[in-house]
Amino acid sequence: MNIFLKYKLKKKLALVLAFLLVAGTVYNKEVWMVYADEPSDEMTDPDDGSVTSGEVVLKDDSDFGFENYDKAVYSITYAPELTLQNVASGGQGTGTVTYSSDNEAVATVDASTGVVSIHRKGKAVIVATREADSEYKSISSQYTLEVDGMEQTDLTFFVAGEVQKSYTDGAYLNELVGAASNVIEYSLEGEDGVATVDAATGEVTFLKAGNVTIRAFVEGNDYYKEGAASYKLRILKGEQADLEFEFASP
């Protein structure tokens, strides 16, 4: 066997030995991950008793949620200075619980107590988050708060019910009171050709005798729902003036 061949065999043998040495090192190298009851930064190899640093994986928490509202959506009607007391609890973790709202124009929440203050109608998502502790991961719970507007209960016409007017009066304006918004639209229903109504002011113009219903629609706002009111208008035939012959009889 020549020198060159011997050199090649020795070189290959050296490479094989080096590979086996590295493989053995990698094989014996372990990354420790444990779901620990008592977390520790060190783990003991059960085979040889050696201590190796490892990564502690926190456990999942569960059964954490709001006490009062177990539904995904909670509906409520707005009222001035309305507040809600609703705290989150349960689970195994001991981290600090904080609260937040995704729409503070509708509702704000005290970050530490969970007391919700309602500001207007709309929707807001209220979230409670418990921080991670030495054993358990962070966990959150939430519900959607739907705030509906109040009814416009004071909405009515100044003269409610039925109004009777004579055709000879020509027109009539019945004032709308108790509206929560200045955006009002008036409409007329009833016999054709009896009267017309001004959509902006509500003034009714008489065209002939008959019966109609005048309706007012009021837009809602940040605090109130849409509202509506109506009254019936009976337009009576007018009295004729005294009749006289142009030429009196002799």
Coordinates of N, CA and C in Angstrom, one line a residue:
M1 N 0.9 -1.2 0.0 CA 0.0 0.0 0.0 C 0.9 1.2 0.0
N2 N 0.6 2.1 -0.9 CA 1.5 3.3 -1.1 C 1.2 4.3 0.0
I3 N 2.1 5.3 0.1 CA 1.9 6.3 1.2 C 0.7 7.1 1.0
F4 N 0.4 7.5 -0.3 CA -0.8 8.3 -0.6 C -2.1 7.6 -0.2
L5 N -2.2 6.3 -0.4 CA -3.4 5.6 0.0 C -3.5 5.5 1.5
K6 N -2.4 5.3 2.2 CA -2.4 5.3 3.7 C -2.9 6.6 4.2
Y7 N -2.4 7.7 3.6 CA -2.8 9.0 4.0 C -4.3 9.3 3.9
K8 N -4.9 8.8 2.7 CA -6.3 9.0 2.5 C -7.1 8.2 3.5
L9 N -6.7 6.9 3.8 CA -7.4 6.1 4.8 C -7.4 6.8 6.2
K10 N -6.2 7.3 6.6 CA -6.1 7.9 7.9 C -7.0 9.2 8.0
K11 N -7.0 9.9 6.9 CA -7.9 11.1 6.8 C -9.3 10.8 7.0
K12 N -9.8 9.7 6.3 CA -11.2 9.3 6.4 C -11.5 8.8 7.8
L13 N -10.6 8.1 8.4 CA -10.8 7.5 9.7 C -10.9 8.7 10.7
A14 N -10.1 9.7 10.5 CA -10.1 10.8 11.4 C -11.4 11.6 11.3
L15 N -11.9 11.7 10.1 CA -13.2 12.4 9.9 C -14.4 11.6 10.5
V16 N -14.3 10.2 10.4 CA -15.4 9.4 11.0 C -15.3 9.5 12.5
L17 N -14.1 9.5 13.1 CA -14.0 9.6 14.6 C -14.5 10.9 15.0
A18 N -14.2 12.0 14.3 CA -14.7 13.3 14.7 C -16.2 13.4 14.6
F19 N -16.8 12.8 13.6 CA -18.2 12.8 13.5 C -18.9 12.1 14.6
L20 N -18.3 10.9 15.0 CA -18.9 10.2 16.1 C -18.7 10.9 17.4
L21 N -17.6 11.6 17.6 CA -17.4 12.4 18.8 C -18.5 13.5 18.9
V22 N -18.7 14.2 17.8 CA -19.7 15.3 17.8 C -21.1 14.8 18.0
A23 N -21.4 13.7 17.3 CA -22.7 13.1 17.4 C -23.0 12.6 18.9
G24 N -22.0 12.0 19.5 CA -22.1 11.6 20.9 C -22.4 12.8 21.8
T25 N -21.7 13.9 21.5 CA -21.9 15.0 22.4 C -23.3 15.6 22.2
V26 N -23.7 15.7 21.0 CA -25.1 16.2 20.7 C -26.1 15.3 21.3
Y27 N -25.9 14.0 21.2 CA -26.8 13.0 21.7 C -27.0 13.1 23.2
N28 N -25.9 13.4 23.9 CA -26.0 13.5 25.3 C -26.5 14.9 25.8
K29 N -26.6 15.8 24.9 CA -27.0 17.2 25.2 C -28.5 17.2 25.2
E30 N -29.2 17.5 26.3 CA -30.6 17.6 26.3 C -31.1 19.0 26.8
V31 N -32.2 19.4 26.2 CA -32.9 20.6 26.6 C -34.0 20.3 27.5
W32 N -34.0 20.8 28.7 CA -35.0 20.4 29.7 C -36.2 21.4 29.6
M33 N -37.4 20.8 29.4 CA -38.6 21.6 29.5 C -39.6 20.9 30.4
V34 N -40.2 21.5 31.4 CA -41.0 20.8 32.4 C -42.2 21.6 32.7
Y35 N -43.3 21.0 32.9 CA -44.5 21.6 33.4 C -44.5 21.3 34.9
A36 N -43.9 22.2 35.6 CA -43.5 21.9 37.0 C -44.6 22.3 38.0
D37 N -44.8 21.5 39.0 CA -45.6 21.9 40.1 C -44.9 22.9 41.0
E38 N -43.6 22.8 41.1 CA -42.8 23.8 41.8 C -41.7 24.2 40.8
P39 N -41.8 25.3 40.1 CA -40.9 25.7 39.0 C -39.5 25.8 39.6
S40 N -38.5 25.4 38.8 CA -37.1 25.6 39.1 C -36.3 25.9 37.9
D41 N -35.2 26.6 38.0 CA -34.4 26.9 36.9 C -33.4 25.7 36.6
E42 N -33.4 24.7 37.5 CA -32.4 23.6 37.3 C -33.2 22.2 37.3
M43 N -32.7 21.3 36.5 CA -33.4 20.0 36.5 C -32.3 18.9 36.7
T44 N -32.6 17.8 37.3 CA -31.7 16.7 37.6 C -31.9 15.6 36.6
D45 N -30.9 15.1 35.9 CA -31.0 14.0 35.0 C -31.2 12.8 35.8
P46 N -32.4 12.1 35.5 CA -32.7 10.8 36.3 C -31.7 9.7 36.0
D47 N -30.9 9.8 34.9 CA -29.9 8.7 34.6 C -28.6 8.8 35.4
D48 N -28.0 10.0 35.4 CA -26.7 10.2 36.0 C -26.7 11.2 37.1
G49 N -27.9 11.8 37.4 CA -27.9 12.7 38.5 C -27.3 14.1 38.3
S50 N -26.9 14.3 37.0 CA -26.3 15.6 36.7 C -27.4 16.7 36.7
V51 N -27.0 17.9 37.0 CA -27.9 19.0 37.1 C -27.8 19.9 35.8
T52 N -28.9 20.2 35.1 CA -28.8 20.9 33.9 C -29.8 22.1 34.0
S53 N -29.4 23.3 33.5 CA -30.3 24.4 33.5 C -31.4 24.1 32.4
G54 N -32.6 24.5 32.7 CA -33.7 24.3 31.7 C -34.7 25.4 31.7
E55 N -35.7 25.4 30.8 CA -36.7 26.4 30.6 C -38.0 25.9 31.3
V56 N -38.5 26.8 32.2 CA -39.7 26.5 32.9 C -40.9 26.9 32.1
V57 N -41.9 26.0 31.8 CA -43.1 26.3 31.1 C -44.2 26.5 32.0
L58 N -44.9 27.6 32.0 CA -46.0 27.9 32.9 C -47.2 27.1 32.5
K59 N -48.0 26.8 33.5 CA -49.3 26.0 33.2 C -50.4 26.9 32.8
D60 N -51.3 26.4 32.0 CA -52.5 27.1 31.6 C -53.5 27.3 32.8
D61 N -54.0 28.5 33.0 CA -55.1 28.7 34.0 C -56.4 28.4 33.4
S62 N -57.4 28.3 34.2 CA -58.8 28.0 33.7 C -59.8 28.5 34.7
D63 N -61.1 28.5 34.3 CA -62.2 28.9 35.1 C -62.1 30.3 35.6
F64 N -61.6 31.2 34.8 CA -61.5 32.6 35.2 C -62.5 33.4 34.4
G65 N -63.4 34.1 35.0 CA -64.4 34.8 34.3 C -65.1 35.8 35.2
F66 N -66.1 36.5 34.6 CA -66.9 37.5 35.3 C -68.0 36.9 36.1
E67 N -68.2 37.5 37.3 CA -69.2 36.9 38.2 C -70.6 37.1 37.8
N68 N -70.9 38.3 37.4 CA -72.4 38.7 37.2 C -72.9 38.4 35.8
Y69 N -72.1 38.4 34.8 CA -72.6 38.3 33.4 C -71.8 37.1 32.8
D70 N -72.5 36.0 32.7 CA -71.9 34.8 32.1 C -72.2 34.7 30.6
K71 N -72.9 35.7 30.1 CA -73.2 35.7 28.7 C -72.1 36.5 27.9
A72 N -72.0 36.1 26.6 CA -71.0 36.8 25.7 C -71.4 38.3 25.5
V73 N -72.8 38.5 25.5 CA -73.3 39.9 25.3 C -74.2 40.2 26.4
Y74 N -74.0 41.4 27.0 CA -74.9 41.9 28.1 C -75.6 43.2 27.6
S75 N -76.9 43.2 27.6 CA -77.6 44.4 27.1 C -78.2 45.2 28.3
I76 N -78.1 46.5 28.2 CA -78.6 47.4 29.2 C -79.1 48.7 28.6
T77 N -80.1 49.4 29.2 CA -80.6 50.6 28.8 C -79.8 51.8 29.5
Y78 N -79.4 52.8 28.7 CA -78.7 53.9 29.3 C -79.5 54.6 30.3
A79 N -78.9 55.2 31.3 CA -79.5 56.1 32.3 C -78.4 57.0 32.8
P80 N -78.7 58.2 33.1 CA -77.7 59.1 33.6 C -77.0 58.6 34.8
E81 N -75.6 58.7 34.8 CA -74.8 58.3 36.0 C -74.9 56.8 36.3
L82 N -75.2 56.0 35.3 CA -75.4 54.5 35.5 C -74.0 53.9 35.6
T83 N -73.9 53.0 36.6 CA -72.7 52.2 36.8 C -73.0 50.7 37.0
L84 N -72.1 49.9 36.7 CA -72.2 48.4 36.9 C -71.0 47.9 37.7
Q85 N -71.3 47.0 38.7 CA -70.3 46.4 39.5 C -70.1 44.9 39.0
N86 N -69.0 44.6 38.4 CA -68.8 43.3 37.8 C -67.3 43.0 37.9
V87 N -67.0 42.0 38.7 CA -65.6 41.6 38.9 C -65.3 40.2 38.3
A88 N -64.1 40.0 37.9 CA -63.7 38.7 37.4 C -62.9 37.9 38.5
S89 N -63.2 36.6 38.6 CA -62.5 35.8 39.6 C -62.4 34.3 39.1
G90 N -61.9 33.5 39.9 CA -61.9 32.0 39.6 C -60.5 31.7 39.1
G91 N -60.3 30.4 38.9 CA -59.0 29.9 38.4 C -58.0 29.7 39.5
Q92 N -56.8 29.4 39.1 CA -55.8 29.0 40.1 C -54.7 30.1 40.3
G93 N -54.5 31.0 39.3 CA -53.5 32.0 39.3 C -53.7 33.0 40.4
T94 N -52.6 33.7 40.8 CA -52.6 34.7 41.9 C -52.2 36.0 41.4
G95 N -52.1 36.2 40.0 CA -51.6 37.5 39.5 C -52.7 38.6 39.7
T96 N -52.2 39.8 39.5 CA -53.1 41.0 39.6 C -54.1 41.0 38.5
V97 N -55.4 41.3 38.8 CA -56.4 41.4 37.8 C -56.6 42.9 37.4
T98 N -56.6 43.2 36.1 CA -56.9 44.6 35.7 C -58.0 44.6 34.6
Y99 N -58.6 45.7 34.4 CA -59.8 45.8 33.5 C -59.6 46.9 32.5
S100 N -60.2 46.7 31.3 CA -60.1 47.7 30.3 C -61.4 47.7 29.4
S101 N -61.6 48.8 28.7 CA -62.7 49.0 27.8 C -62.2 49.3 26.4
D102 N -62.7 48.8 25.3 CA -62.2 49.1 24.0 C -63.0 50.3 23.4
N103 N -64.0 50.8 24.1 CA -64.7 52.0 23.6 C -65.1 52.9 24.8
E104 N -64.2 53.8 25.2 CA -64.4 54.6 26.4 C -65.4 55.7 26.1
A105 N -65.8 56.0 24.9 CA -66.9 56.9 24.6 C -68.2 56.4 25.1
V106 N -68.4 55.0 25.1 CA -69.6 54.4 25.5 C -69.5 54.0 27.0
A107 N -68.4 53.4 27.4 CA -68.2 53.0 28.8 C -66.7 52.9 29.2
T108 N -66.5 53.4 30.4 CA -65.1 53.3 31.0 C -65.2 52.3 32.1
V109 N -64.1 51.7 32.5 CA -64.0 50.8 33.6 C -62.8 51.1 34.5
D110 N -63.1 51.0 35.8 CA -62.0 51.2 36.7 C -61.0 50.1 36.6
A111 N -59.7 50.4 36.3 CA -58.8 49.3 36.0 C -58.6 48.4 37.2
S112 N -58.8 48.8 38.4 CA -58.5 47.9 39.5 C -59.8 47.3 40.2
T113 N -60.9 48.0 40.1 CA -62.2 47.5 40.7 C -63.1 46.8 39.7
G114 N -63.0 47.1 38.5 CA -64.0 46.6 37.5 C -65.3 47.3 37.4
V115 N -65.5 48.4 38.1 CA -66.7 49.2 38.1 C -66.8 49.9 36.7
V116 N -67.9 49.7 36.0 CA -68.1 50.2 34.7 C -69.0 51.4 34.8
S117 N -68.6 52.5 34.1 CA -69.5 53.7 34.1 C -70.0 53.9 32.6
I118 N -71.3 54.0 32.5 CA -71.9 54.1 31.2 C -72.0 55.6 30.8
H119 N -71.6 55.9 29.6 CA -71.6 57.3 29.2 C -72.6 57.6 28.0
R120 N -73.0 56.7 27.2 CA -73.9 56.9 26.1 C -74.3 55.5 25.5
K121 N -75.2 55.5 24.6 CA -75.6 54.3 24.0 C -74.5 53.8 23.0
G122 N -74.4 52.5 22.7 CA -73.4 52.0 21.8 C -72.9 50.6 22.3
K123 N -71.7 50.2 21.9 CA -71.1 48.9 22.3 C -69.7 49.1 22.8
A124 N -69.4 48.3 23.8 CA -68.0 48.3 24.3 C -67.7 46.9 24.8
V125 N -66.4 46.5 24.6 CA -66.0 45.2 25.0 C -65.2 45.4 26.3
I126 N -65.6 44.8 27.4 CA -65.0 44.9 28.7 C -64.1 43.7 28.9
V127 N -62.8 43.9 29.2 CA -61.8 42.8 29.3 C -61.2 42.8 30.7
A128 N -61.2 41.6 31.3 CA -60.4 41.4 32.5 C -59.2 40.6 32.3
T129 N -58.0 41.0 32.7 CA -56.8 40.2 32.5 C -56.1 40.0 33.8
R130 N -55.8 38.7 34.1 CA -55.0 38.4 35.2 C -53.5 38.1 34.8
E131 N -52.6 38.8 35.4 CA -51.2 38.7 35.0 C -50.7 37.3 35.4
A132 N -49.6 36.9 34.7 CA -49.0 35.6 35.0 C -48.3 35.6 36.3
D133 N -48.2 34.5 37.0 CA -47.5 34.4 38.3 C -46.4 33.4 38.1
S134 N -45.8 32.9 39.1 CA -44.7 32.0 39.0 C -45.0 30.6 38.5
E135 N -46.4 30.3 38.5 CA -46.8 29.0 38.0 C -47.7 29.0 36.8
Y136 N -48.6 30.1 36.7 CA -49.6 30.1 35.7 C -49.4 31.2 34.7
K137 N -49.9 30.9 33.5 CA -49.8 31.9 32.5 C -50.9 33.0 32.7
S138 N -50.7 34.1 32.0 CA -51.7 35.2 32.0 C -53.0 34.6 31.3
I139 N -54.2 35.1 31.8 CA -55.4 34.7 31.2 C -56.4 35.9 31.2
S140 N -57.3 35.9 30.2 CA -58.3 37.0 30.1 C -59.7 36.5 29.9
S141 N -60.6 37.3 30.2 CA -62.0 37.0 30.0 C -62.7 38.3 29.6
Q142 N -63.8 38.2 28.8 CA -64.4 39.5 28.3 C -65.9 39.3 28.1
Y143 N -66.6 40.4 28.0 CA -68.0 40.4 27.5 C -68.3 41.6 26.8
T144 N -69.3 41.6 25.9 CA -69.6 42.8 25.1 C -70.8 43.5 25.8
L145 N -70.7 44.7 26.1 CA -71.7 45.5 26.7 C -72.5 46.3 25.6
E146 N -73.8 46.0 25.4 CA -74.6 46.8 24.5 C -75.5 47.7 25.2
V147 N -75.3 49.0 25.0 CA -76.1 50.0 25.7 C -77.1 50.6 24.8
D148 N -78.4 50.4 25.1 CA -79.5 50.9 24.2 C -79.9 52.3 24.7
G149 N -80.5 53.0 23.9 CA -81.0 54.4 24.2 C -82.3 54.3 25.0
M150 N -82.5 55.4 25.8 CA -83.8 55.5 26.5 C -84.9 55.8 25.5
E151 N -86.1 55.5 26.0 CA -87.3 55.8 25.2 C -87.6 57.3 25.4
Q152 N -88.2 57.9 24.3 CA -88.6 59.3 24.4 C -90.0 59.4 25.0
T153 N -90.1 59.1 26.2 CA -91.4 58.9 26.9 C -92.2 60.2 26.9
D154 N -91.6 61.4 26.9 CA -92.3 62.7 27.0 C -92.7 63.3 25.7
L155 N -92.5 62.5 24.6 CA -92.7 63.0 23.3 C -94.3 63.0 23.0
T156 N -94.8 64.1 22.7 CA -96.3 64.2 22.4 C -96.5 65.5 21.7
F157 N -97.7 65.6 21.1 CA -98.2 66.9 20.5 C -98.9 67.7 21.7
F158 N -98.8 69.0 21.5 CA -99.3 69.9 22.6 C -100.8 69.6 22.7
V159 N -101.5 69.4 21.6 CA -102.9 69.0 21.7 C -102.9 67.5 21.2
A160 N -103.1 66.6 22.2 CA -103.0 65.2 21.8 C -104.4 64.6 21.4
G161 N -104.3 63.4 20.9 CA -105.6 62.8 20.6 C -106.1 63.2 19.2
E162 N -107.4 63.8 19.3 CA -108.0 64.2 18.0 C -108.3 65.8 18.1
V163 N -108.0 66.4 17.0 CA -108.2 67.8 16.8 C -109.2 68.1 15.8
Q164 N -110.2 69.0 16.0 CA -111.2 69.3 15.0 C -110.9 70.8 14.6
K165 N -110.9 71.0 13.3 CA -110.7 72.4 12.8 C -111.7 72.5 11.6
S166 N -112.0 73.8 11.4 CA -112.9 74.1 10.2 C -112.0 74.4 9.0
Y167 N -112.6 74.0 7.9 CA -111.9 74.2 6.6 C -111.6 75.7 6.4
T168 N -112.4 76.5 6.9 CA -112.2 78.0 6.7 C -111.0 78.5 7.5
D169 N -110.5 77.7 8.5 CA -109.4 78.1 9.2 C -108.1 78.2 8.4
G170 N -108.1 77.4 7.3 CA -107.1 77.4 6.3 C -105.8 76.6 6.7
A171 N -105.3 76.7 7.9 CA -104.1 75.9 8.3 C -104.1 75.7 9.8
Y172 N -103.2 74.8 10.2 CA -103.1 74.5 11.7 C -101.7 74.0 12.0
L173 N -101.2 74.5 13.1 CA -99.9 74.0 13.6 C -100.0 73.6 15.0
N174 N -99.8 72.3 15.2 CA -99.9 71.6 16.6 C -98.4 71.4 17.0
E175 N -98.0 72.0 18.1 CA -96.6 72.0 18.5 C -96.3 70.6 19.1
L176 N -95.1 70.1 18.7 CA -94.5 68.9 19.2 C -93.7 69.2 20.4
V177 N -93.9 68.5 21.5 CA -93.1 68.8 22.8 C -92.5 67.5 23.2
G178 N -91.4 67.7 24.0 CA -90.7 66.5 24.6 C -89.8 65.8 23.7
A179 N -89.4 66.4 22.6 CA -88.5 65.7 21.6 C -87.0 65.8 22.2
A180 N -86.3 64.7 22.1 CA -84.9 64.6 22.5 C -83.9 65.1 21.5
S181 N -84.4 65.4 20.3 CA -83.6 65.8 19.2 C -84.3 66.9 18.4
N182 N -83.5 67.7 17.8 CA -84.1 68.8 16.9 C -84.3 68.3 15.5
V183 N -83.9 67.1 15.2 CA -84.1 66.5 13.9 C -85.4 65.8 13.8
I184 N -86.4 66.5 13.2 CA -87.8 66.0 13.2 C -88.4 66.1 11.8
E185 N -89.1 65.0 11.5 CA -89.7 65.0 10.1 C -91.2 64.7 10.3
Y186 N -92.1 65.5 9.7 CA -93.5 65.3 9.7 C -94.0 64.7 8.5
S187 N -95.1 63.9 8.6 CA -95.7 63.2 7.5 C -97.2 63.2 7.7
L188 N -98.0 62.9 6.6 CA -99.4 62.9 6.7 C -100.0 61.7 6.1
E189 N -101.0 61.1 6.7 CA -101.6 59.9 6.2 C -103.2 60.1 6.2
G190 N -103.9 59.6 5.3 CA -105.3 59.7 5.3 C -105.9 59.9 3.9
E191 N -107.0 60.5 3.9 CA -107.8 60.7 2.6 C -107.0 61.6 1.7
D192 N -107.0 61.3 0.4 CA -106.2 62.0 -0.6 C -106.9 63.4 -0.8
G193 N -106.0 64.4 -1.0 CA -106.4 65.7 -1.3 C -107.1 66.5 -0.2
V194 N -107.0 66.0 1.1 CA -107.6 66.7 2.2 C -106.7 67.8 2.7
A195 N -105.4 67.5 2.8 CA -104.5 68.5 3.4 C -103.1 68.2 3.0
T196 N -102.2 69.1 3.2 CA -100.7 68.9 3.1 C -100.0 69.3 4.4
V197 N -98.8 68.7 4.6 CA -98.1 69.1 5.8 C -96.7 69.4 5.5
D198 N -96.2 70.5 6.1 CA -94.8 70.9 5.9 C -93.9 69.9 6.7
A199 N -93.0 69.2 6.0 CA -92.2 68.1 6.6 C -91.3 68.6 7.6
A200 N -90.9 69.9 7.6 CA -89.9 70.5 8.5 C -90.6 71.1 9.7
T201 N -91.8 71.8 9.5 CA -92.4 72.5 10.6 C -93.6 71.8 11.2
G202 N -94.3 71.0 10.4 CA -95.5 70.3 10.9 C -96.7 71.1 10.6
E203 N -96.7 72.2 10.0 CA -97.9 73.0 9.7 C -98.7 72.4 8.6
V204 N -100.0 72.3 8.9 CA -101.0 71.6 8.0 C -101.8 72.6 7.3
T205 N -101.8 72.5 6.0 CA -102.7 73.4 5.1 C -103.9 72.6 4.6
F206 N -105.1 73.2 4.8 CA -106.3 72.5 4.5 C -106.6 72.7 3.0
L207 N -107.1 71.6 2.4 CA -107.5 71.7 1.0 C -109.0 71.4 0.9
K208 N -109.5 70.6 1.7 CA -111.0 70.3 1.8 C -111.3 69.6 3.1
A209 N -112.6 69.4 3.3 CA -113.0 68.7 4.5 C -112.6 67.2 4.4
G210 N -112.2 66.6 5.6 CA -111.9 65.2 5.6 C -111.0 64.9 6.9
N211 N -110.5 63.7 6.9 CA -109.8 63.2 8.1 C -108.4 62.8 7.7
V212 N -107.4 63.2 8.5 CA -106.0 62.8 8.2 C -105.3 62.6 9.6
T213 N -104.2 61.9 9.5 CA -103.3 61.7 10.7 C -102.0 62.3 10.5
I214 N -101.5 63.1 11.4 CA -100.2 63.8 11.3 C -99.2 63.1 12.2
R215 N -98.1 62.7 11.6 CA -97.1 61.9 12.4 C -95.8 62.7 12.4
A216 N -95.1 62.6 13.6 CA -93.8 63.2 13.7 C -92.8 62.1 14.1
F217 N -91.7 62.1 13.3 CA -90.6 61.2 13.6 C -89.4 62.0 14.1
V218 N -88.9 61.6 15.3 CA -87.7 62.3 15.9 C -86.5 61.3 15.9
E219 N -85.4 61.8 15.3 CA -84.2 61.0 15.4 C -83.7 60.8 16.8
G220 N -83.0 59.7 17.0 CA -82.4 59.5 18.3 C -81.1 60.2 18.4
N221 N -80.4 60.2 19.6 CA -79.1 60.8 19.8 C -78.3 59.9 20.6
D222 N -77.3 60.4 21.3 CA -76.3 59.5 22.0 C -77.0 58.9 23.2
Y223 N -78.2 59.4 23.6 CA -78.8 58.9 24.8 C -80.2 58.3 24.6
Y224 N -80.8 58.7 23.5 CA -82.2 58.3 23.3 C -82.4 57.5 22.0
K225 N -83.4 56.6 22.0 CA -83.8 55.9 20.8 C -84.6 56.9 19.9
E226 N -84.9 56.5 18.7 CA -85.8 57.2 17.8 C -87.2 57.2 18.5
G227 N -87.9 58.3 18.2 CA -89.2 58.4 18.8 C -90.3 58.9 17.7
A228 N -91.5 58.7 18.1 CA -92.6 59.1 17.1 C -93.8 59.4 17.9
A229 N -94.6 60.3 17.4 CA -95.9 60.8 18.0 C -96.9 61.1 16.8
S230 N -98.2 61.1 17.1 CA -99.1 61.4 16.1 C -100.4 62.0 16.7
Y231 N -101.2 62.6 15.9 CA -102.5 63.1 16.3 C -103.5 63.0 15.1
K232 N -104.8 62.9 15.3 CA -105.7 62.9 14.3 C -106.3 64.3 14.1
L233 N -106.5 64.7 12.8 CA -107.0 66.0 12.5 C -108.3 65.8 11.7
R234 N -109.4 66.3 12.2 CA -110.7 66.2 11.5 C -111.0 67.6 11.0
I235 N -111.0 67.8 9.7 CA -111.3 69.1 9.0 C -112.7 69.1 8.6
L236 N -113.5 70.0 9.3 CA -114.9 70.0 9.1 C -115.2 71.1 8.0
K237 N -116.4 70.9 7.4 CA -116.8 71.9 6.4 C -117.1 73.2 7.1
G238 N -116.7 74.2 6.4 CA -116.9 75.6 7.0 C -118.4 76.0 6.8
E239 N -118.8 76.9 7.7 CA -120.1 77.5 7.6 C -120.2 78.5 6.5
Q240 N -121.2 78.5 5.7 CA -121.4 79.4 4.7 C -121.9 80.8 5.2
A241 N -121.4 81.8 4.7 CA -121.9 83.1 5.1 C -123.4 83.3 4.7
D242 N -124.1 84.2 5.3 CA -125.5 84.4 5.0 C -125.7 84.7 3.5
L243 N -126.6 84.0 3.0 CA -126.9 84.2 1.6 C -128.0 85.2 1.4
E244 N -127.7 86.0 0.4 CA -128.7 87.1 0.0 C -128.9 87.1 -1.5
F245 N -130.1 87.4 -1.9 CA -130.3 87.6 -3.4 C -129.8 89.0 -3.7
E246 N -129.2 89.0 -4.9 CA -128.7 90.3 -5.4 C -129.8 91.4 -5.4
F247 N -130.9 90.9 -5.9 CA -132.1 91.8 -5.9 C -133.1 91.3 -5.0
A248 N -133.4 92.1 -4.0 CA -134.5 91.7 -3.1 C -135.8 91.7 -3.7
S249 N -136.7 90.8 -3.3 CA -138.1 90.8 -3.9 C -138.9 92.0 -3.4
P250 N -139.8 92.5 -4.3 CA -140.6 93.7 -4.0 C -141.5 93.4 -2.8

